mmCIF file of C-alpha atoms and ligand atoms in Angstrom:
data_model
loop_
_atom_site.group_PDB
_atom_site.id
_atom_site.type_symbol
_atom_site.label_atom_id
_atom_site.label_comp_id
_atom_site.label_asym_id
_atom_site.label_seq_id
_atom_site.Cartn_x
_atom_site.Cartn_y
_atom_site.Cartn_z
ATOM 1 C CA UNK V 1 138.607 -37.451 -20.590
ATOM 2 C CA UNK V 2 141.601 -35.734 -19.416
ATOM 3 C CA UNK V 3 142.901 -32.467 -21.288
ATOM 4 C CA UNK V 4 145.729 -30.608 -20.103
ATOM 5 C CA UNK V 5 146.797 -27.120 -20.909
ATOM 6 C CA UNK V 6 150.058 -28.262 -22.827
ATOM 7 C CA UNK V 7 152.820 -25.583 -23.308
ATOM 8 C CA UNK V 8 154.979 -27.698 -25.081
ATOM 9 C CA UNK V 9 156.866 -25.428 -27.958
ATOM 10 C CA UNK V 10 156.889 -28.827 -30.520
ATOM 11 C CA UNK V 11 155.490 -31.242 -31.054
ATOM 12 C CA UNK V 12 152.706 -28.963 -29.588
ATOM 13 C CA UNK V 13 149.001 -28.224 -28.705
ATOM 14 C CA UNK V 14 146.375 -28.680 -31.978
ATOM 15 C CA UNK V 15 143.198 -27.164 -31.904
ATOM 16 C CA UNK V 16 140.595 -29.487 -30.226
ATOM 17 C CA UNK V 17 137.604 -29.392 -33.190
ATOM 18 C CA UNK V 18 140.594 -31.004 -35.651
ATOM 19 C CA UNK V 19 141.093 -33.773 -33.056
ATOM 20 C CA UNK V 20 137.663 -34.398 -32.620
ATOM 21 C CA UNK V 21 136.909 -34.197 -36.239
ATOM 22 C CA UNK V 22 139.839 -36.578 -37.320
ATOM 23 C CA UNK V 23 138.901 -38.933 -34.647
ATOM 24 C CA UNK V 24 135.090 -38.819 -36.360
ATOM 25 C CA UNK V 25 136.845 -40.017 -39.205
ATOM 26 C CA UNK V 26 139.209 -42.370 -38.129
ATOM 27 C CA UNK V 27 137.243 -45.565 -38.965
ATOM 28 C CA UNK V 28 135.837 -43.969 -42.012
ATOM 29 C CA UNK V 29 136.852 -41.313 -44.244
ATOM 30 C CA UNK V 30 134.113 -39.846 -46.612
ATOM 31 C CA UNK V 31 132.307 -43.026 -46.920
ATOM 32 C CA UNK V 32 135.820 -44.661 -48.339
ATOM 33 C CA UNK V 33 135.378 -47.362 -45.598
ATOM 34 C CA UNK V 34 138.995 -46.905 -44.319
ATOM 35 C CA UNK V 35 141.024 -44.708 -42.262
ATOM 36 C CA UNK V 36 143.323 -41.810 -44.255
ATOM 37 C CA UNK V 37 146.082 -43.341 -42.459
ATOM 38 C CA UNK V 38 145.338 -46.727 -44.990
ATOM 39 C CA UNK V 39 144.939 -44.797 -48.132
ATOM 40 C CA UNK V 40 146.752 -44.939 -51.064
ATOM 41 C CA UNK V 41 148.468 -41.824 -51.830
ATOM 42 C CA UNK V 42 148.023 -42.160 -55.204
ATOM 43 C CA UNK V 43 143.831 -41.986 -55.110
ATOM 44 C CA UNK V 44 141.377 -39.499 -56.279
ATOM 45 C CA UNK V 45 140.040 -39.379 -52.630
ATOM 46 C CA UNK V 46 143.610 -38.107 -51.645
ATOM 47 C CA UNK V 47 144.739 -36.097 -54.460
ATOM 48 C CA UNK V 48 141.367 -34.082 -53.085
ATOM 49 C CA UNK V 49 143.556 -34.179 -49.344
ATOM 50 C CA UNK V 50 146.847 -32.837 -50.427
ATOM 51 C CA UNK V 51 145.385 -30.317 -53.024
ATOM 52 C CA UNK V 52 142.648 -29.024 -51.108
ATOM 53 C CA UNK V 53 145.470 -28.440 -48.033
ATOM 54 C CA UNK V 54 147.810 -26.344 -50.594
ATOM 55 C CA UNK V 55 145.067 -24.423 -51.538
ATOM 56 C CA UNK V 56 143.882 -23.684 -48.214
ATOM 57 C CA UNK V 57 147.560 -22.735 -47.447
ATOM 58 C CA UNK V 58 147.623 -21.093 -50.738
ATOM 59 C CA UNK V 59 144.492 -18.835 -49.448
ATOM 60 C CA UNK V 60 145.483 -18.247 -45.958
ATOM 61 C CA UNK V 61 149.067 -16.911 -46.337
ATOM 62 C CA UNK V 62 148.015 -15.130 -49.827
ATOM 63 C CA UNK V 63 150.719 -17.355 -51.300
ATOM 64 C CA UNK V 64 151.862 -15.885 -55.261
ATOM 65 C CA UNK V 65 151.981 -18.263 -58.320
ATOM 66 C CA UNK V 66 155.068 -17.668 -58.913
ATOM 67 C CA UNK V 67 155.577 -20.032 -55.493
ATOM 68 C CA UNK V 68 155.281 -23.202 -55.302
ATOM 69 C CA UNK V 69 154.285 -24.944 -52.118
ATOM 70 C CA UNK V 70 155.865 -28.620 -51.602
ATOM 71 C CA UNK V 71 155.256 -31.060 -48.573
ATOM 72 C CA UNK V 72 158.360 -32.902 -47.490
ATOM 73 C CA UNK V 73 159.770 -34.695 -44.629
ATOM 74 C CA UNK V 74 162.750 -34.814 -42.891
ATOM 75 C CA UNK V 75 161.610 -31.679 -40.424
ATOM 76 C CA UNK V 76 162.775 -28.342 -40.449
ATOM 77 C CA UNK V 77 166.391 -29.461 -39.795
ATOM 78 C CA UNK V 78 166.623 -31.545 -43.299
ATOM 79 C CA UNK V 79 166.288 -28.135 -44.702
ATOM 80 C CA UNK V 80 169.015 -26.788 -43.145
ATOM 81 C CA UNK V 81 171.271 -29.262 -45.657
ATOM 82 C CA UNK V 82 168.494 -28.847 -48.638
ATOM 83 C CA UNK V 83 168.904 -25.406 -49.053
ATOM 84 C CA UNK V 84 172.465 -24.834 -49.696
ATOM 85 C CA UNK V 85 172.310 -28.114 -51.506
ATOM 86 C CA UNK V 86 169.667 -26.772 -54.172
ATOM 87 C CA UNK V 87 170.427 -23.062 -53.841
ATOM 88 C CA UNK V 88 174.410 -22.414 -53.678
ATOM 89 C CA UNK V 89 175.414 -21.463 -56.760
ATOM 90 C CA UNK V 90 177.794 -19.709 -55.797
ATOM 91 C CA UNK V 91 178.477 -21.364 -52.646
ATOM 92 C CA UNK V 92 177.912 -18.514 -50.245
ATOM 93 C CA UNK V 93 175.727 -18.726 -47.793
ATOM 94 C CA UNK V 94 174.934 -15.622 -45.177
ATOM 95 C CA UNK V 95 173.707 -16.479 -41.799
ATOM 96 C CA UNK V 96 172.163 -14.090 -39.465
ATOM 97 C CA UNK V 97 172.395 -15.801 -36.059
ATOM 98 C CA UNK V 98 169.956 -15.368 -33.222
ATOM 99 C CA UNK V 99 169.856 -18.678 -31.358
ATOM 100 C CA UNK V 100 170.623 -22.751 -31.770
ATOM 101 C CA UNK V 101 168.615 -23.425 -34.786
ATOM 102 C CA UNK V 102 170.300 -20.702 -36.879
ATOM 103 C CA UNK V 103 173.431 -21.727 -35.137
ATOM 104 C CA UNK V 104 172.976 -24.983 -36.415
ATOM 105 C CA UNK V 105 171.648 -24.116 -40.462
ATOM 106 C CA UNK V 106 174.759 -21.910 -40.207
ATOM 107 C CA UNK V 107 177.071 -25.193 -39.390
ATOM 108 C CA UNK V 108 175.534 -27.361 -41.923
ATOM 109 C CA UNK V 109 176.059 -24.777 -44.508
ATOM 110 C CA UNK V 110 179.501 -25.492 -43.833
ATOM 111 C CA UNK V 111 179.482 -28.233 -45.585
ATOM 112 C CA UNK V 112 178.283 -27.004 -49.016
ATOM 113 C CA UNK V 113 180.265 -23.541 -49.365
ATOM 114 C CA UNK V 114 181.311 -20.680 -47.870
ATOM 115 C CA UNK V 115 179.337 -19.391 -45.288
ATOM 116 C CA UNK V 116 179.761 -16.508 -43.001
ATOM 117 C CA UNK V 117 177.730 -14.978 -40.105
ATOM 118 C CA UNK V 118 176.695 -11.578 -40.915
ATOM 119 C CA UNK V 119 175.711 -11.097 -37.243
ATOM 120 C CA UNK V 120 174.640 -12.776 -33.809
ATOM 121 C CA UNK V 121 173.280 -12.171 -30.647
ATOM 122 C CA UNK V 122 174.831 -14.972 -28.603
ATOM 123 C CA UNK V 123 176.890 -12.234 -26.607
ATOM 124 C CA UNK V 124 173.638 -11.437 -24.751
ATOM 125 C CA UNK V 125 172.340 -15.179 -24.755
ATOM 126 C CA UNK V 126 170.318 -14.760 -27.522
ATOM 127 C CA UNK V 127 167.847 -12.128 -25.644
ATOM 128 C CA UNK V 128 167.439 -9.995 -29.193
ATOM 129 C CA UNK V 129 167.531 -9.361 -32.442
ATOM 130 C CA UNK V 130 170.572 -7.374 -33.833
ATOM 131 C CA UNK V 131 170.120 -4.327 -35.946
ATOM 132 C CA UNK V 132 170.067 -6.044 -39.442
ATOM 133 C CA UNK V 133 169.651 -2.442 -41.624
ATOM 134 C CA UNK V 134 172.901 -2.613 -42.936
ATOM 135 C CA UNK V 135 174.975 -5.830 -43.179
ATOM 136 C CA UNK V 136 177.685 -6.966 -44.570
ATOM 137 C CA UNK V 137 176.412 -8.693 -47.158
ATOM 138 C CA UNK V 138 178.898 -10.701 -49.942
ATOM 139 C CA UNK V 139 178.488 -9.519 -53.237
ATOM 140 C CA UNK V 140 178.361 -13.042 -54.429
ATOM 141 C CA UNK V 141 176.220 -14.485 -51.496
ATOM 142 C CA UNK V 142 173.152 -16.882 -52.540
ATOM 143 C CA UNK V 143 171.021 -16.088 -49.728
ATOM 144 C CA UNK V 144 170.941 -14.687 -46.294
ATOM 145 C CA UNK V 145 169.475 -17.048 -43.471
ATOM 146 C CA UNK V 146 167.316 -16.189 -40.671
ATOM 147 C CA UNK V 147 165.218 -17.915 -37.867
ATOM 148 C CA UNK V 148 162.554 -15.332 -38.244
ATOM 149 C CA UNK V 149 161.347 -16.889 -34.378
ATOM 150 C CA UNK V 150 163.523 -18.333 -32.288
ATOM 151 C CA UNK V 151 161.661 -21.100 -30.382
ATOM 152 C CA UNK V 152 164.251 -21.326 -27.840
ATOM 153 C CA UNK V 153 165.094 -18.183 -26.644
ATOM 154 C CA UNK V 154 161.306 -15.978 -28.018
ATOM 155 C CA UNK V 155 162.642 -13.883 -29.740
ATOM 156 C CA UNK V 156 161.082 -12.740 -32.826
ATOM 157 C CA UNK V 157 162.205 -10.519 -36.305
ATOM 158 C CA UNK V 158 159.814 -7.571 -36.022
ATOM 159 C CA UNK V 159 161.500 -6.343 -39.479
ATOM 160 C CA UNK V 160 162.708 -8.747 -41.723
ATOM 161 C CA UNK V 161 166.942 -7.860 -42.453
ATOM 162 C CA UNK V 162 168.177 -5.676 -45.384
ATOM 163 C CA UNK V 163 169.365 -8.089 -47.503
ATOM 164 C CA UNK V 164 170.530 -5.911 -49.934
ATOM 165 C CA UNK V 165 168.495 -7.376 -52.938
ATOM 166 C CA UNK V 166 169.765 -11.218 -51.822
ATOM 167 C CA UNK V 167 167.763 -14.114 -51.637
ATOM 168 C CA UNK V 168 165.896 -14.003 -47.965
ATOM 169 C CA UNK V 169 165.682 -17.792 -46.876
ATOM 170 C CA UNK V 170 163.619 -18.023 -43.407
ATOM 171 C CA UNK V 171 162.775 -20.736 -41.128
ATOM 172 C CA UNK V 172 159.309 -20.286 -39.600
ATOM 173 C CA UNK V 173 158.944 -23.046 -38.017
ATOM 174 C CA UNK V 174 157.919 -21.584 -34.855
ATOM 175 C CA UNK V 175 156.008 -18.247 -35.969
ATOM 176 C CA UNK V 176 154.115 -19.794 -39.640
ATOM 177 C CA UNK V 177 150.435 -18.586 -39.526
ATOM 178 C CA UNK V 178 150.704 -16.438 -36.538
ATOM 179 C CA UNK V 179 150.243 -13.749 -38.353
ATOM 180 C CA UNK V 180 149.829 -12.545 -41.992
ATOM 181 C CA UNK V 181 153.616 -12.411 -43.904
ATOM 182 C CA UNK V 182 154.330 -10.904 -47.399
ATOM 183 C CA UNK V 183 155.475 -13.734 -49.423
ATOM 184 C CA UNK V 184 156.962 -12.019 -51.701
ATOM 185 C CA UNK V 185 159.674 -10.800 -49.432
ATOM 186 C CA UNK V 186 161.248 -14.471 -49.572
ATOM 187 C CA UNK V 187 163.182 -16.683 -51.743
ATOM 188 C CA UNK V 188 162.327 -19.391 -49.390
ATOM 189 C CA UNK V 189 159.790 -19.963 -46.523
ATOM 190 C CA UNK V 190 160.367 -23.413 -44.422
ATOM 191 C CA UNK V 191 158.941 -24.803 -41.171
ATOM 192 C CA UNK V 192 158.702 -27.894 -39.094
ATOM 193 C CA UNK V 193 154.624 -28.281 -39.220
ATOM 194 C CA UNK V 194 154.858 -29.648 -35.132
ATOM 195 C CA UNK V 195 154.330 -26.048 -33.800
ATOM 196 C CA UNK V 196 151.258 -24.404 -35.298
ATOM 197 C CA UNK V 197 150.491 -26.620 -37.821
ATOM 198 C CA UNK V 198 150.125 -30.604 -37.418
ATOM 199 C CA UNK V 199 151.902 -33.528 -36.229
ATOM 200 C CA UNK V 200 155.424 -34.256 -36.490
ATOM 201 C CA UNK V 201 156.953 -35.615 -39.185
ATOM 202 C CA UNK V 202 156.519 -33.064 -42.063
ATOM 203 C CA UNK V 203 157.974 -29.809 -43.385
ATOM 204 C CA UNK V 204 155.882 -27.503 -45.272
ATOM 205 C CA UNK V 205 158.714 -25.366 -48.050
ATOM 206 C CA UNK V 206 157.265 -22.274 -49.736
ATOM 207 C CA UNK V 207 159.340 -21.704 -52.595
ATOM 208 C CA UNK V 208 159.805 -19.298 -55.377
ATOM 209 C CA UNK V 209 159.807 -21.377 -58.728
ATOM 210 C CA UNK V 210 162.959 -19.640 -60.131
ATOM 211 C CA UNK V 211 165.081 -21.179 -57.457
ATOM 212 C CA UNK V 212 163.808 -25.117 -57.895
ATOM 213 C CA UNK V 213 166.990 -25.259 -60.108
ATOM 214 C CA UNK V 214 167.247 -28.213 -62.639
ATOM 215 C CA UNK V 215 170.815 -28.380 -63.292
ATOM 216 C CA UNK V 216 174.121 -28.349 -61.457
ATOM 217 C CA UNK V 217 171.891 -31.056 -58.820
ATOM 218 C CA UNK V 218 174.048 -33.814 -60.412
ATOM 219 C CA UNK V 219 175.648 -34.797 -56.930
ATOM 220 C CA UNK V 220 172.202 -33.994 -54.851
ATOM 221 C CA UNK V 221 170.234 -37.636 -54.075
ATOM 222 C CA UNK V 222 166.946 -37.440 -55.720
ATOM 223 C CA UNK V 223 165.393 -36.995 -52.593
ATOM 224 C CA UNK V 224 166.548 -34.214 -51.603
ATOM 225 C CA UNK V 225 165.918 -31.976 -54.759
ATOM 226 C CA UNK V 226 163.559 -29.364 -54.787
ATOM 227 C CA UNK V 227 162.832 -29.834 -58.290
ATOM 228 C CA UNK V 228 161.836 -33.400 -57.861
ATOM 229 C CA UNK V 229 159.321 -32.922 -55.454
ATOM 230 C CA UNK V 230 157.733 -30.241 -57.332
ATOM 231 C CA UNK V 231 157.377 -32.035 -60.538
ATOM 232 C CA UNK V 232 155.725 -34.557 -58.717
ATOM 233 C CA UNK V 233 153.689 -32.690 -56.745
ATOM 234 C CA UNK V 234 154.981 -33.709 -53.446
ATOM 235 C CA UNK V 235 154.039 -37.080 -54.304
ATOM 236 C CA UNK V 236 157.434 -38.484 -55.969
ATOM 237 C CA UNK V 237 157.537 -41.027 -52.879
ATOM 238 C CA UNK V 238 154.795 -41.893 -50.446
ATOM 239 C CA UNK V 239 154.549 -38.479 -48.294
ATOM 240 C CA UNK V 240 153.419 -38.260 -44.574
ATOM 241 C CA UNK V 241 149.639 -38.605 -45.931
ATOM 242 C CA UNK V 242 148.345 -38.711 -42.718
ATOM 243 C CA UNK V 243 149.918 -35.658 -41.062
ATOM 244 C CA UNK V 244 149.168 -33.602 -44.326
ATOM 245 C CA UNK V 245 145.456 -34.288 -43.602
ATOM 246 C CA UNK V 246 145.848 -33.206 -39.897
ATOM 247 C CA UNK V 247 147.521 -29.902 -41.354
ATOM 248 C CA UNK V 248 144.571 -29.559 -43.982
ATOM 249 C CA UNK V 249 142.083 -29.721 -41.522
ATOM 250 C CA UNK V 250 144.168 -27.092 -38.972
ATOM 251 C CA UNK V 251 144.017 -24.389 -42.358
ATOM 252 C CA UNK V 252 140.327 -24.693 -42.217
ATOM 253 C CA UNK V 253 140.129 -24.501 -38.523
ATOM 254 C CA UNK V 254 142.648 -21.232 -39.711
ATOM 255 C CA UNK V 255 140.317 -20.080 -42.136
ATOM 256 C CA UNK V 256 136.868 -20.515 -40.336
ATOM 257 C CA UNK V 257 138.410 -18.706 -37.781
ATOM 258 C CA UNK V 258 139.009 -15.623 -40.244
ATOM 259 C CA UNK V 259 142.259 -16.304 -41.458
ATOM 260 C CA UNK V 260 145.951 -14.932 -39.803
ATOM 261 C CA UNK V 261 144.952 -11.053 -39.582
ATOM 262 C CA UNK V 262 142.501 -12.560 -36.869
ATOM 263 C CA UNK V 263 144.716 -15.162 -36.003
ATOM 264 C CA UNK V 264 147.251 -12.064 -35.426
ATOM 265 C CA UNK V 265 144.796 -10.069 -33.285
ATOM 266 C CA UNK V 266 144.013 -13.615 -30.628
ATOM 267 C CA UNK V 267 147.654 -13.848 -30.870
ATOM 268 C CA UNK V 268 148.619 -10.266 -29.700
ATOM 269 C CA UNK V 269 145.821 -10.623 -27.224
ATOM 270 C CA UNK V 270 147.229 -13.723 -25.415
ATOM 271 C CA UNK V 271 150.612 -12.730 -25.584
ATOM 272 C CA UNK V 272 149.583 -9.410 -23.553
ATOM 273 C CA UNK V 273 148.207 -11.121 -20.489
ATOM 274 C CA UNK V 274 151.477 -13.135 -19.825
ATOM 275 C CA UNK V 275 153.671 -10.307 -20.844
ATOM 276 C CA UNK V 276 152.002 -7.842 -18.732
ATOM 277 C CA UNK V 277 151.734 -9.852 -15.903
ATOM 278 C CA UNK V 278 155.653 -10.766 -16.188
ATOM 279 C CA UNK V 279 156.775 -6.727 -16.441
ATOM 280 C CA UNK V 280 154.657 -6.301 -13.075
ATOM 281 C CA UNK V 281 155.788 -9.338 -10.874
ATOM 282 C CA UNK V 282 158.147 -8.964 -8.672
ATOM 283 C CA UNK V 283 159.331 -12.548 -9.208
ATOM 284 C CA UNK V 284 159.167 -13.485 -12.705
ATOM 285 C CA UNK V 285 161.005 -12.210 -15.383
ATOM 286 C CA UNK V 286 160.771 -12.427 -19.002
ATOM 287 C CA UNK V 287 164.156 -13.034 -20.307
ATOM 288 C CA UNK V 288 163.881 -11.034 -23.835
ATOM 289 C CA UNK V 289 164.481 -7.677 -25.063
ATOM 290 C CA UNK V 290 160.999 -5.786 -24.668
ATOM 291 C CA UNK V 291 160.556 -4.732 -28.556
ATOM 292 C CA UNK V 292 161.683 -8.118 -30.112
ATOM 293 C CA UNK V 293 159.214 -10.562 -27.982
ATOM 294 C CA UNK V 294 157.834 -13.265 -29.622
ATOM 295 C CA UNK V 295 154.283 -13.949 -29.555
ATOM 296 C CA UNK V 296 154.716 -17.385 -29.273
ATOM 297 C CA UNK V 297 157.274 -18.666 -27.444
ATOM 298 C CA UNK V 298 157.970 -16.809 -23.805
ATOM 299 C CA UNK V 299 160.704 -17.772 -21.745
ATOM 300 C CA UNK V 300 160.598 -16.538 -17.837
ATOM 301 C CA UNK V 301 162.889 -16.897 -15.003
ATOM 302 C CA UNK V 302 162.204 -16.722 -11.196
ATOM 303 C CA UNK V 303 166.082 -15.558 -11.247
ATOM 304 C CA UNK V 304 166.846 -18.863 -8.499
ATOM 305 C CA UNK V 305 166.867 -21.960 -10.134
ATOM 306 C CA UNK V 306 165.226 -24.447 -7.040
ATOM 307 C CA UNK V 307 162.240 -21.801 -7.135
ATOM 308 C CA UNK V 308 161.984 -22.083 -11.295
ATOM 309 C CA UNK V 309 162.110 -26.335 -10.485
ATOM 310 C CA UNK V 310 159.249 -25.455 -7.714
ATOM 311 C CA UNK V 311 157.433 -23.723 -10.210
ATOM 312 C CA UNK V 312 157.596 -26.192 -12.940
ATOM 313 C CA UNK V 313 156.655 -28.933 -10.863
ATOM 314 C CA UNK V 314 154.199 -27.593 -8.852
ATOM 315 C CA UNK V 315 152.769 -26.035 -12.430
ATOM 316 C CA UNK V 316 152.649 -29.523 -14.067
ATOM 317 C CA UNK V 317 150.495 -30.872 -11.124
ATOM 318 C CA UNK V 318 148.053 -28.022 -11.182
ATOM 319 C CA UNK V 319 147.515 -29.007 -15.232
ATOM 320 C CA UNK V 320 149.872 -27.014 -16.814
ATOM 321 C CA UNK V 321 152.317 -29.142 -19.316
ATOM 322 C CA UNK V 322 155.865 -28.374 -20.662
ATOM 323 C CA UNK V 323 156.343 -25.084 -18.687
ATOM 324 C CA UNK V 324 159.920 -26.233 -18.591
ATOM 325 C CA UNK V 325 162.615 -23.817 -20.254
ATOM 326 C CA UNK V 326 164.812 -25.513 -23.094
ATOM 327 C CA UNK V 327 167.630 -27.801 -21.588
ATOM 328 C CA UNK V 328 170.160 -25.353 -23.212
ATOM 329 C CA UNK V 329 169.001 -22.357 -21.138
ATOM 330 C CA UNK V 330 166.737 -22.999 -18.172
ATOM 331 C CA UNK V 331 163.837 -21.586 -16.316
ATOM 332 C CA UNK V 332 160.532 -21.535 -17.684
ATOM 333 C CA UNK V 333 158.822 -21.523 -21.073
ATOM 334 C CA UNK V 334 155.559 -21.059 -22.516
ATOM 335 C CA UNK V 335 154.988 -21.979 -25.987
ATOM 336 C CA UNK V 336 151.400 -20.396 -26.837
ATOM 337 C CA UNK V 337 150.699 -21.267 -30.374
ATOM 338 C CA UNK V 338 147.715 -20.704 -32.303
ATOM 339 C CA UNK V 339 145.841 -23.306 -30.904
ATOM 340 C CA UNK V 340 146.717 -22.735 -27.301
ATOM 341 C CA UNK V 341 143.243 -21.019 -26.207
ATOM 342 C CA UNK V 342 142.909 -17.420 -24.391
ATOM 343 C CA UNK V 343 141.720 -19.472 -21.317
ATOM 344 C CA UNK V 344 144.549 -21.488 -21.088
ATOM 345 C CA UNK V 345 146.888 -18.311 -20.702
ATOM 346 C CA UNK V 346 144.681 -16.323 -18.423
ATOM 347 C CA UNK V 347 144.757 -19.563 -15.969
ATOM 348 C CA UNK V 348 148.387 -20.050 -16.062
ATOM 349 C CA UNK V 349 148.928 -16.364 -15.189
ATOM 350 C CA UNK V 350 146.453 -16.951 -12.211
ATOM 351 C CA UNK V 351 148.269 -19.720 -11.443
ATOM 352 C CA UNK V 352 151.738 -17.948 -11.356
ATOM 353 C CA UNK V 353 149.942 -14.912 -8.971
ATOM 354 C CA UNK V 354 149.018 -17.579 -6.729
ATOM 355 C CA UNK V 355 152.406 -19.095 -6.858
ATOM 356 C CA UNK V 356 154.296 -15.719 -6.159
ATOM 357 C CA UNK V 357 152.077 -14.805 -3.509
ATOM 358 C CA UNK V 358 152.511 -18.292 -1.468
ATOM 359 C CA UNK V 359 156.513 -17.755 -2.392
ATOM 360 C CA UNK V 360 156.899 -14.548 -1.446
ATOM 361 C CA UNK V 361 157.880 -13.744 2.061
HETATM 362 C C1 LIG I 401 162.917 -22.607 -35.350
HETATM 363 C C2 LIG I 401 163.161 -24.076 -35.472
HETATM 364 N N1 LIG I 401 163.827 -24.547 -36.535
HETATM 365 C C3 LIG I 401 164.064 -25.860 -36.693
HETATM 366 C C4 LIG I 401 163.655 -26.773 -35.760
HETATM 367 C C5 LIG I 401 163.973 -28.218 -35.977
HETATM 368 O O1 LIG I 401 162.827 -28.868 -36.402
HETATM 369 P P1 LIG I 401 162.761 -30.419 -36.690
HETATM 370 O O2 LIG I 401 162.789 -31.106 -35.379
HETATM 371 O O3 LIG I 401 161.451 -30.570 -37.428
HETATM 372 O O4 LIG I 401 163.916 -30.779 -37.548
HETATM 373 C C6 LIG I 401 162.946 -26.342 -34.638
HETATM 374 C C7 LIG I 401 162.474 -27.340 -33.656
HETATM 375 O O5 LIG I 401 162.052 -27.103 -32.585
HETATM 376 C C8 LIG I 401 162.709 -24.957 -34.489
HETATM 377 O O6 LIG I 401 162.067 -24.493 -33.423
#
């Protein structure tokens, strides 16, 4: 058996134990005789799936009652549309926009209300984080949008923005369970599971239960209202059962390993090595403002594009997947989510010595 050290920022690396443990159970689940993937959703033996994953959830991210958690599909870019569609009241939206997938929630807000961006940071390509202390915030706005970690360009909210008492809506696709977060800070937390979570296919929506609004929804298809969904539990239609198992079993893999302040230490620690190495090379650069680097996504350039192609393809032969950057932007990448392990980032930065020593002149 082959395994590669796969960089890919989504659909992404998943912790090895879960693989091996789902493939244990492939044939036969709990003595059930069948595989999850041929299970009726509507089963004791499931319910015990899908419940026992919220929970863990629940327990992990320290999630309050007063939120519910809901399993839906349609990825993180469905909620782009599903917000404003459940949530605009007033129809103002307020975008804070640090790279393409806020860019993008931003233009499909456009087509429920008013929306307007209270900031970007496409002047400098995306390489930070404006100052967000003190926006200009509509009085009437129903929420303010960020991309708390931009996949694309790794860069990462350190402080969430002043939103001046408005609903805070964020899209963590890319950072959820990286680290502890205060759920109570947010109307609405979102993200595409593919990253740090499970398999494609699925978007996990932490919500607080005074914004699953039941009226004014008269124009919103039934699939595509929060309130729906939560009075059935996530299971108004025949969810993604398999992929919520796979992201069940990942929050106990989260949870055995002592939950996200731990999760937040490994993090910090792998993100050091490459960072470190890329402020003392002389011929890779990280590409992002020092103080708002993500910890999971790092973007690097050689600064000459046929020595970035080099690297990627001589990288990809040595066992190192997906190094390339996003098609938008260029260069190199590496996405190092949870479930990328220590050793994986320790041998790519001995691999990039060895490349910049047999490349240097
Ligand atoms: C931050 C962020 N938001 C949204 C998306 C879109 O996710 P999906 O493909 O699940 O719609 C991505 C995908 O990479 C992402 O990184």
């Amino acid at each position: 058996m082959k395994r590669v050290y796969n960089f890919s920022a989504g659909p992404a690396v998943l912790p090895e134990e879960v693989l091996k443990e789902a493939a244990s159970e492939m044939l036969d689940y709990q003595n059930s005789g069948m595989s999850v993937m041929e299970m009726s959703h509507r089963t004791k033996l499931y319910e015990s799936i899908i419940k026992g994953a919220e929970q863990d959830l629940r327990d992990l991210m320290n999630i309050p009652n007063n939120y519910k958690v809901l399993f839906l599909q349609g990825g993180a870019s469905l909620q782009f549309a599903m917000v404003p569609m459940n949530i605009m009241k007033n129809k103002v939206g307020n975008y804070i926009i640090t790279g393409q997938w806020a860019k993008k929630a931003y233009q499909e807000g456009k087509k429920f209300g008013k929306v307007k961006a209270l900031a970007s940071s496409e002047d400098k390509v995306f390489s930070y984080i404006p100052d967000c202390s003190d926006l200009d915030i509509d009085s009437d706005a129903d929420y303010v949008w960020i991309c708390e970690n931009n996949t694309i360009y790794g860069t990462k909210f350190k402080e969430l923005p002043n939103t001046k008492g408005k609903i805070l809506v964020s899209d963590m696709s890319s950072c959820i369970l990286s680290e502890p977060v205060d759920v109570s800070k947010y109307g609405i937390i979102f993200a595409g599971v593919q990253k740090n979570i499970g398999p494609a296919g699925l978007v996990v929506v932490i919500i607080r239960e005074d914004l699953i609004y039941k009226e004014g929804l008269d124009n919103v298809p039934t699939m595509l209202q929060y309130t729906i969904h939560d009075e059935n539990e996530s299971l108004y239609n025949t969810p993604p059962t398999y992929g919520i198992y796979i992201c069940g079993k990942v929050f106990k893999w989260l949870k055995a390993l002592g939950g996200l302040e731990k999760m937040k230490e490994i993090n910090e620690k792998k993100a050091k090595i490459l960072y470190d190495y890329l402020d003392s090379s002389k011929m890779f650069k990280g590409t992002v403002v020092k103080k708002d680097r993500s910890l999971m996504n790092v973007p690097f350039v050689t600064g000459n594009e046929e020595l970035d192609a080099k690297f990627v393809k001589e990288s990809k032969a040595a066992g190192f997947e997906n190094l390339k950057g996003h098609r938008s932007v260029g260069g190199m990448r590496a996405s190092i989510y949870n479930a990328m392990p220590i050793e994986g980032v320790i041998a790519l930065v001995d691999f990039m010595k060895k490349f910049e020593k047999e490349n240097t002149l």
